[in-house]
Amino acid sequence: MSYTESIGSRTYRFADLKTLLAKASPQRSGDQLASIAAASEEERVAAKMALAEVPLRTFLNEPLIPYETDEVTRLIIDDHSPAAFAEISHLTVGDFRNWLLSTTTDTDALTRITEGLTPEMVAAVSKLMRNQDLITAARKRPVITRFRNTVGLPGRMSVRLQPNHPTDDVKGIAASMLDGLMYGCGDALIGINPASDNLAAITKLLQMIDDFRQRYQVPTQSCVLTHVTSTIAAMEKGAPVDLVFQSIAGTEKANASFGISLALLQEAYEAGLSLQRGTVGSNLMYFETGQGSALSADAHFGVDQQTCEARAYAVARKFRPFLVNTVVGFIGPEYLYDGKQITRAGLEDHFCGKLLGVPMGCDICYTNHTEADQDDMDNLLTLLGVAGINFIMGVPGADDVMLNYQSTSFHDALYVRDVLGLRRAPEFEEWLESMQIIDARGALIGPSARQPLLEGARDWMGIA
């Protein structure tokens, strides 16, 4: 069905719900590249006004991508819970915004409706919200997951220790890993982006982390971020696989461009469960996403990039992940042009993921040809810390020398924990204190106290 809205003497017409959502989106270069963005701010306002009047039920009856041709759409519709939806089924998108921001809507209420929400509903309401609204609502919806430790508890924020190396040199990776641990990072996971998908190299890295973890009884989890088929092969060879990684997107065609399907993800999930390596829980999938991935694969079907991104969270939710990471500025300025667009996208992604019950983290990042800098990343880091982000990245010097992009550093994690009073995962925090890396308040202890651990680890790994 079509939608109309008048501003003064001018009437704007939107051909269908997909068009309306695209025109209502905040300005971003990806939608402009796809020629689906609003042509003017007045048209964007008209689209928002029309969108506010759309009943939430409409999203169940007017799929943006046909049910018959897209398995992600089928997943969204088939897994929808009418019982969970009943509490808000009478609302329009505008009413839903007001309900989310009401002081009487608390964590229990947001948890009750989780299975009744579709990605399109949460993407739609986000388009009517200011940044502060996205922060306010997301903060009320913690999502807690467990493997060897517990991530997502209110008042806590974890860090993925990302010790990448351009040649997968084990000693180089080990040195960065030790550096991060000495700064109290690594409670989300120790996760390496390998320079190649060579199975022997992947296995070697997994074994190195696992040997260290067992030697020092570190309550964390490891992951080598290779393609899911390589991880399955590694498991078949007996490699010590903790978390199973895969990049995902919001359409079947985009996922096919990654070489995956829902069936393949199910196979990997079941294989990971069979290893029974978790000690405090069994959430073991690790997914990464990013606005623009469907568009870059020519697989967006005219759907705006933020709504496509939200649809990816329905894929993630299916497999009870331990972590989901929106790599917000990584794809480049063709999709998020500058710091303002990156900031808005990061807040949108976190909000949409949390409302859908997904344990959202964010790689607060940008590529070097983007109109952004570390001040923009400081701003987004602080805002996401306030919003209740589950985890961020810890990269040596905030400069990933393998992936060639800018992220957040070990020192950035110290900053946001200090100013917002955020603690680490409780099991990891206890370990850090026992190793004399932090004190009872969570603050770093001077280097002399942890020197025996550092020297022992260096000697064991052969690092000078």
Coordinates of C-alpha atoms in Angstrom, one line a residue:
M1 CA 0.0 0.0 0.0
S2 CA 1.1 3.6 -0.5
Y3 CA 1.5 6.3 2.1
T4 CA 1.0 10.1 1.9
E5 CA 1.8 13.1 4.1
S6 CA 1.3 16.8 3.5
I7 CA 3.5 19.6 4.6
G8 CA 1.9 23.0 3.8
S9 CA 0.6 22.9 0.3
R10 CA 2.8 20.0 -0.8
T11 CA 1.8 16.3 -0.6
Y12 CA 4.5 13.6 -0.5
R13 CA 3.6 10.1 -1.7
F14 CA 5.6 7.0 -0.8
A15 CA 4.9 3.9 -3.0
D16 CA 5.2 1.3 -0.3
L17 CA 6.5 0.6 3.3
K18 CA 10.0 -0.1 2.0
T19 CA 10.2 3.3 0.3
L20 CA 8.7 5.0 3.4
L21 CA 11.3 3.5 5.7
A22 CA 14.1 4.6 3.4
K23 CA 12.9 8.1 3.1
A24 CA 12.5 8.4 6.8
S25 CA 16.1 7.4 7.6
P26 CA 18.6 9.9 8.8
Q27 CA 20.9 11.0 6.1
R28 CA 23.7 8.6 5.2
S29 CA 25.8 8.1 2.1
G30 CA 24.9 4.4 1.6
D31 CA 21.2 5.2 1.0
Q32 CA 22.2 8.1 -1.3
L33 CA 24.4 5.7 -3.2
A34 CA 21.5 3.3 -3.6
S35 CA 19.2 6.2 -4.8
I36 CA 16.6 5.5 -2.1
A37 CA 17.3 8.4 0.3
A38 CA 15.0 11.4 0.8
A39 CA 15.6 14.1 -1.7
S40 CA 15.3 16.9 0.9
E41 CA 15.0 17.4 4.6
E42 CA 11.3 18.3 4.0
E43 CA 10.7 14.9 2.4
R44 CA 12.5 13.2 5.2
V45 CA 10.2 15.0 7.8
A46 CA 7.1 14.0 5.8
A47 CA 8.2 10.4 5.7
K48 CA 8.8 10.4 9.5
M49 CA 5.4 11.9 10.0
A50 CA 3.8 9.3 7.8
L51 CA 5.8 6.5 9.4
A52 CA 4.7 7.5 12.9
E53 CA 1.1 6.7 11.9
V54 CA 1.8 3.2 10.6
P55 CA 0.4 0.5 12.9
L56 CA 3.0 -2.0 14.1
R57 CA 0.8 -4.8 12.7
T58 CA 1.5 -3.5 9.2
F59 CA 5.0 -4.9 9.4
L60 CA 3.6 -8.4 9.8
N61 CA 1.4 -8.0 6.7
E62 CA 3.7 -6.1 4.3
P63 CA 7.1 -7.8 4.2
L64 CA 9.8 -5.7 2.7
I65 CA 11.4 -8.7 0.9
P66 CA 9.0 -11.5 -0.2
Y67 CA 8.5 -14.4 2.1
E68 CA 8.7 -16.8 -0.8
T69 CA 12.2 -15.7 -2.0
D70 CA 14.1 -14.9 1.2
E71 CA 14.9 -17.2 4.1
V72 CA 15.6 -14.3 6.4
T73 CA 12.1 -13.0 5.8
R74 CA 10.8 -16.5 6.5
L75 CA 12.8 -16.7 9.7
I76 CA 11.4 -13.3 10.9
I77 CA 7.8 -14.2 10.2
D78 CA 7.9 -17.8 11.3
D79 CA 9.6 -17.0 14.6
H80 CA 7.4 -14.1 15.5
S81 CA 5.4 -14.6 18.7
P82 CA 1.8 -13.3 18.6
A83 CA 1.6 -13.7 22.4
A84 CA 4.6 -11.5 23.1
F85 CA 3.4 -9.0 20.5
A86 CA -0.1 -8.7 22.1
E87 CA 1.0 -6.2 24.7
I88 CA 1.9 -3.6 22.0
S89 CA -0.1 -4.9 19.0
H90 CA -2.5 -1.9 19.2
L91 CA 0.3 0.7 18.8
T92 CA 1.5 2.7 15.9
V93 CA 5.2 3.3 15.3
G94 CA 4.9 6.8 17.0
D95 CA 3.0 5.3 19.9
F96 CA 5.6 2.6 20.2
R97 CA 8.3 5.3 20.5
N98 CA 6.3 6.9 23.3
W99 CA 5.8 3.6 25.0
L100 CA 9.6 2.8 24.9
L101 CA 10.5 6.1 26.5
S102 CA 7.8 6.0 29.2
T103 CA 9.2 5.8 32.7
T104 CA 6.8 3.0 33.4
T105 CA 8.3 0.8 30.6
D106 CA 11.1 -1.0 32.4
T107 CA 13.5 -4.0 31.7
D108 CA 10.8 -6.5 32.4
A109 CA 8.4 -4.9 29.9
L110 CA 11.0 -4.8 27.2
T111 CA 12.0 -8.4 27.9
R112 CA 8.4 -9.6 27.7
I113 CA 7.9 -8.2 24.2
T114 CA 11.2 -9.2 22.7
E115 CA 9.9 -12.2 20.7
G116 CA 7.0 -10.1 19.5
L117 CA 9.2 -7.6 17.8
T118 CA 10.5 -7.8 14.2
P119 CA 13.6 -6.1 12.9
E120 CA 11.5 -3.8 10.7
M121 CA 9.5 -2.6 13.7
V122 CA 12.6 -1.6 15.7
A123 CA 14.2 -0.1 12.7
A124 CA 11.1 1.9 12.0
V125 CA 10.8 3.3 15.5
S126 CA 14.6 4.1 15.6
K127 CA 14.0 6.5 12.7
L128 CA 11.7 8.6 14.9
M129 CA 14.2 8.8 17.7
R130 CA 16.9 11.3 18.6
N131 CA 20.3 10.0 19.8
Q132 CA 19.3 10.5 23.4
D133 CA 16.1 8.4 22.9
L134 CA 18.2 5.5 21.4
I135 CA 20.4 5.7 24.5
T136 CA 17.6 5.9 27.0
A137 CA 15.6 2.9 25.6
A138 CA 18.7 0.7 25.0
R139 CA 20.0 1.2 28.5
K140 CA 16.7 -0.3 29.9
R141 CA 17.3 -3.6 28.0
P142 CA 20.4 -5.5 29.1
V143 CA 21.1 -8.8 27.3
I144 CA 23.2 -11.2 29.4
T145 CA 25.2 -14.1 27.9
R146 CA 27.5 -16.7 29.3
F147 CA 30.3 -19.0 28.2
R148 CA 33.3 -19.0 30.5
N149 CA 32.3 -15.7 32.0
T150 CA 29.2 -13.5 32.1
V151 CA 28.9 -10.6 29.7
G152 CA 26.2 -7.9 29.6
L153 CA 25.4 -7.4 33.3
P154 CA 24.2 -3.9 34.1
G155 CA 27.0 -1.6 35.2
R156 CA 29.6 -3.7 33.4
M157 CA 31.3 -3.5 30.0
S158 CA 33.6 -6.0 28.4
V159 CA 36.4 -5.8 25.9
R160 CA 37.4 -8.0 23.0
L161 CA 41.2 -8.2 23.0
Q162 CA 42.1 -8.0 19.3
P163 CA 45.8 -8.8 18.8
N164 CA 45.9 -9.1 15.0
H165 CA 49.1 -9.4 13.1
P166 CA 49.7 -8.9 9.3
T167 CA 51.5 -12.3 8.9
D168 CA 49.8 -14.2 11.7
D169 CA 53.1 -14.4 13.6
V170 CA 52.4 -16.2 16.8
K171 CA 54.9 -14.3 18.9
G172 CA 53.6 -11.0 17.6
I173 CA 50.1 -11.9 18.5
A174 CA 51.1 -13.3 21.9
A175 CA 52.9 -10.0 22.7
S176 CA 49.8 -7.9 21.8
M177 CA 47.6 -10.4 23.8
L178 CA 49.8 -10.0 26.9
D179 CA 49.8 -6.2 26.5
G180 CA 46.0 -6.2 26.5
L181 CA 45.7 -8.5 29.5
M182 CA 48.0 -6.3 31.5
Y183 CA 45.5 -3.4 30.8
G184 CA 42.7 -5.6 32.0
C185 CA 41.2 -6.3 28.6
G186 CA 40.0 -9.6 27.2
D187 CA 36.9 -10.5 29.1
A188 CA 34.6 -10.5 26.1
L189 CA 37.1 -12.7 24.2
I190 CA 40.5 -12.9 22.8
G191 CA 39.7 -12.7 19.1
I192 CA 42.1 -12.8 16.2
N193 CA 41.3 -11.8 12.6
P194 CA 43.7 -14.2 10.7
A195 CA 45.6 -12.9 7.7
S196 CA 44.7 -16.1 5.9
D197 CA 42.2 -19.0 6.1
N198 CA 45.0 -21.6 6.2
L199 CA 43.7 -24.3 8.5
A200 CA 47.1 -25.1 10.0
A201 CA 47.7 -21.5 10.9
I202 CA 44.2 -21.1 12.4
T203 CA 44.7 -24.2 14.5
K204 CA 48.1 -23.0 15.7
L205 CA 46.6 -19.7 16.9
L206 CA 43.7 -21.4 18.6
Q207 CA 46.1 -23.7 20.4
M208 CA 48.4 -20.9 21.5
I209 CA 45.5 -19.0 23.1
D210 CA 44.1 -22.1 24.7
D211 CA 47.5 -23.2 26.1
F212 CA 47.8 -19.8 27.7
R213 CA 44.3 -19.8 29.0
Q214 CA 44.7 -23.1 30.7
R215 CA 48.2 -22.4 32.0
Y216 CA 47.0 -19.2 33.8
Q217 CA 43.3 -20.3 34.3
V218 CA 42.0 -17.3 32.5
P219 CA 38.1 -17.2 32.5
T220 CA 37.6 -16.0 29.0
Q221 CA 37.0 -17.4 25.5
S222 CA 39.0 -17.5 22.3
C223 CA 38.0 -17.1 18.7
V224 CA 39.8 -17.0 15.3
L225 CA 37.5 -15.1 13.0
T226 CA 37.7 -17.3 10.0
H227 CA 34.9 -18.5 7.8
V228 CA 32.5 -20.8 9.5
T229 CA 33.3 -23.7 7.2
S230 CA 37.0 -23.4 8.3
T231 CA 35.9 -23.4 11.9
I232 CA 33.9 -26.6 11.4
A233 CA 37.0 -28.1 9.7
A234 CA 39.1 -27.1 12.7
M235 CA 36.6 -28.7 15.1
E236 CA 36.7 -31.9 13.1
K237 CA 40.5 -31.9 13.4
G238 CA 40.2 -31.5 17.2
A239 CA 41.2 -27.9 17.5
P240 CA 40.2 -26.1 20.8
V241 CA 37.4 -24.0 19.4
D242 CA 35.5 -21.9 21.9
L243 CA 33.4 -19.3 20.0
V244 CA 32.2 -20.0 16.4
F245 CA 32.4 -16.8 14.2
Q246 CA 30.7 -15.7 11.1
S247 CA 29.9 -12.4 9.4
I248 CA 26.1 -12.2 8.7
A249 CA 23.7 -9.9 6.9
G250 CA 20.0 -9.2 6.6
T251 CA 19.0 -10.9 3.4
E252 CA 19.5 -14.4 2.0
K253 CA 21.3 -13.1 -1.0
A254 CA 23.8 -11.1 1.1
N255 CA 24.4 -14.1 3.3
A256 CA 25.0 -16.2 0.2
S257 CA 27.7 -13.6 -0.8
F258 CA 29.4 -14.6 2.5
G259 CA 29.1 -18.2 1.5
I260 CA 26.6 -19.0 4.3
S261 CA 22.9 -20.0 4.8
L262 CA 20.8 -20.5 7.9
A263 CA 21.3 -24.3 7.5
L264 CA 25.1 -23.9 7.6
L265 CA 24.9 -21.7 10.7
Q266 CA 22.7 -24.3 12.4
E267 CA 25.3 -26.9 11.5
A268 CA 28.1 -24.8 13.0
Y269 CA 26.1 -24.0 16.1
E270 CA 25.3 -27.7 16.8
A271 CA 29.0 -28.6 16.2
G272 CA 30.0 -25.9 18.8
L273 CA 27.5 -27.1 21.3
S274 CA 28.8 -30.7 21.0
L275 CA 32.2 -29.7 22.3
Q276 CA 30.7 -28.5 25.6
R277 CA 33.6 -26.1 26.3
G278 CA 31.5 -23.5 28.1
T279 CA 31.8 -23.6 31.9
V280 CA 29.1 -21.1 33.0
G281 CA 26.9 -21.1 29.9
S282 CA 26.4 -22.3 26.4
N283 CA 26.2 -19.1 24.3
L284 CA 28.9 -19.7 21.8
M285 CA 28.2 -18.0 18.5
Y286 CA 30.0 -14.7 17.6
F287 CA 28.5 -12.7 14.8
E288 CA 29.8 -9.5 13.1
T289 CA 27.6 -7.2 11.0
G290 CA 27.7 -3.7 9.6
Q291 CA 25.4 -1.2 7.8
G292 CA 26.0 -1.3 4.1
S293 CA 27.0 -5.0 3.8
A294 CA 23.8 -5.9 1.9
L295 CA 24.2 -2.9 -0.4
S296 CA 27.8 -3.7 -1.1
A297 CA 26.7 -7.2 -2.2
D298 CA 23.9 -5.8 -4.4
A299 CA 21.6 -7.7 -2.1
H300 CA 19.5 -5.0 -0.4
F301 CA 16.4 -5.1 -2.7
G302 CA 15.8 -1.4 -2.2
V303 CA 15.7 -1.7 1.6
D304 CA 17.6 1.0 3.4
Q305 CA 20.9 -0.1 5.0
Q306 CA 19.8 0.4 8.6
T307 CA 16.7 -1.8 8.2
C308 CA 18.9 -4.4 6.4
E309 CA 21.2 -4.3 9.4
A310 CA 18.4 -4.8 11.9
R311 CA 17.3 -7.9 9.9
A312 CA 20.7 -9.4 10.5
Y313 CA 20.0 -9.3 14.2
A314 CA 17.1 -11.7 13.6
V315 CA 19.6 -14.1 12.0
A316 CA 21.9 -13.7 15.1
R317 CA 19.0 -14.1 17.6
K318 CA 18.2 -17.5 16.1
F319 CA 21.5 -19.0 17.4
R320 CA 21.6 -17.5 20.9
P321 CA 25.0 -15.8 20.4
F322 CA 27.5 -14.9 23.1
L323 CA 28.4 -11.7 21.2
V324 CA 27.2 -9.7 18.2
N325 CA 29.5 -6.9 17.0
T326 CA 28.4 -4.1 14.7
V327 CA 31.7 -3.1 13.0
V328 CA 30.1 0.3 12.5
G329 CA 32.6 2.3 10.4
F330 CA 34.6 -0.4 8.8
I331 CA 33.0 -0.6 5.4
G332 CA 33.9 3.0 4.6
P333 CA 32.5 6.4 3.7
E334 CA 30.5 5.1 0.8
Y335 CA 28.1 3.8 3.4
L336 CA 28.7 6.0 6.5
Y337 CA 30.4 9.2 5.3
D338 CA 31.6 10.9 8.4
G339 CA 31.8 10.8 12.2
K340 CA 28.2 12.1 12.6
Q341 CA 26.8 9.3 10.4
I342 CA 29.0 6.7 12.2
T343 CA 27.9 7.9 15.6
R344 CA 24.2 7.7 14.6
A345 CA 24.6 4.3 13.1
G346 CA 26.3 2.9 16.1
L347 CA 23.6 4.1 18.4
E348 CA 20.9 2.7 16.1
D349 CA 22.5 -0.7 15.8
H350 CA 22.9 -1.0 19.6
F351 CA 19.3 0.1 20.2
C352 CA 17.8 -2.3 17.6
G353 CA 19.9 -5.2 18.6
K354 CA 19.1 -4.8 22.3
L355 CA 15.4 -4.5 21.7
L356 CA 15.6 -7.8 19.7
G357 CA 17.3 -9.5 22.6
V358 CA 20.8 -9.6 20.9
P359 CA 24.0 -9.1 23.0
M360 CA 25.3 -6.1 21.2
G361 CA 28.8 -4.8 21.1
C362 CA 30.4 -2.3 18.8
D363 CA 33.7 -1.9 17.0
I364 CA 33.8 1.8 17.3
C365 CA 35.9 2.4 14.2
Y366 CA 36.6 4.2 10.9
T367 CA 38.7 3.7 7.8
N368 CA 41.4 6.2 7.0
H369 CA 39.6 7.7 4.0
T370 CA 36.5 8.6 6.1
E371 CA 35.7 12.1 7.3
A372 CA 36.2 11.0 11.0
D373 CA 38.9 11.0 13.7
Q374 CA 39.5 9.7 17.2
D375 CA 37.5 12.5 18.7
D376 CA 34.5 11.1 16.9
M377 CA 35.3 7.7 18.3
D378 CA 35.7 9.1 21.8
N379 CA 32.2 10.6 21.5
L380 CA 30.6 7.3 20.3
L381 CA 32.5 5.3 22.9
T382 CA 31.1 7.5 25.7
L383 CA 27.6 7.4 24.3
L384 CA 27.6 3.7 23.9
G385 CA 29.0 3.3 27.4
V386 CA 26.1 5.3 28.8
A387 CA 23.7 3.2 26.6
G388 CA 24.9 -0.1 28.2
I389 CA 27.0 -1.6 25.4
N390 CA 28.0 -5.2 26.1
F391 CA 31.6 -4.9 24.7
I392 CA 34.0 -2.8 22.7
M393 CA 37.3 -3.5 20.9
G394 CA 40.7 -3.4 22.5
V395 CA 43.3 -2.9 19.7
P396 CA 47.0 -2.0 20.5
G397 CA 47.2 1.8 20.0
A398 CA 43.7 1.8 18.4
D399 CA 45.4 1.1 15.1
D400 CA 44.9 -2.4 13.6
V401 CA 48.0 -3.1 11.6
M402 CA 46.5 -6.1 9.8
L403 CA 43.0 -4.8 8.9
N404 CA 44.3 -1.2 8.4
Y405 CA 41.6 0.7 10.2
Q406 CA 41.2 2.7 13.4
S407 CA 39.4 1.4 16.4
T408 CA 39.5 1.7 20.2
S409 CA 42.6 1.0 22.4
F410 CA 43.2 -0.6 25.7
H411 CA 43.6 2.9 27.1
D412 CA 40.2 3.9 25.7
A413 CA 38.6 1.0 27.7
L414 CA 40.3 2.3 30.8
Y415 CA 38.9 5.8 30.1
V416 CA 35.3 4.8 29.7
R417 CA 35.3 2.4 32.6
D418 CA 36.8 5.2 34.8
V419 CA 34.4 8.0 33.9
L420 CA 31.2 5.8 33.8
G421 CA 32.1 3.5 36.7
L422 CA 31.9 0.4 34.5
R423 CA 33.3 -2.9 35.8
R424 CA 34.6 -6.0 33.9
A425 CA 32.9 -9.4 33.6
P426 CA 32.8 -10.6 37.2
E427 CA 34.7 -13.9 36.7
F428 CA 37.4 -12.1 34.7
E429 CA 37.6 -9.3 37.2
E430 CA 38.2 -11.8 40.0
W431 CA 41.0 -13.4 38.0
L432 CA 42.7 -10.0 37.3
E433 CA 42.6 -9.2 41.0
S434 CA 44.1 -12.6 41.8
M435 CA 46.9 -12.0 39.3
Q436 CA 47.5 -8.5 40.9
I437 CA 46.7 -6.8 37.7
I438 CA 43.9 -4.8 39.2
D439 CA 42.9 -3.9 42.8
A440 CA 39.5 -4.4 44.5
R441 CA 38.2 -1.2 42.9
G442 CA 39.0 -2.4 39.4
A443 CA 41.9 0.0 39.0
L444 CA 45.2 -1.1 37.5
I445 CA 48.0 -1.9 39.9
G446 CA 51.5 -0.6 39.2
P447 CA 53.7 -2.7 36.9
S448 CA 56.0 -4.0 39.5
A449 CA 53.2 -6.1 41.1
R450 CA 52.4 -7.9 37.9
Q451 CA 56.0 -8.3 36.7
P452 CA 56.3 -12.0 37.7
L453 CA 53.3 -12.9 35.6
L454 CA 54.5 -10.9 32.7
E455 CA 58.0 -12.3 32.8
G456 CA 56.8 -15.9 33.2
A457 CA 54.4 -15.6 30.3
R458 CA 57.1 -14.0 28.1
D459 CA 59.5 -16.8 28.9
W460 CA 56.9 -19.5 28.2
M461 CA 56.0 -17.9 24.8
G462 CA 59.6 -17.2 23.9
I463 CA 59.0 -13.4 23.7
A464 CA 62.0 -11.2 24.4

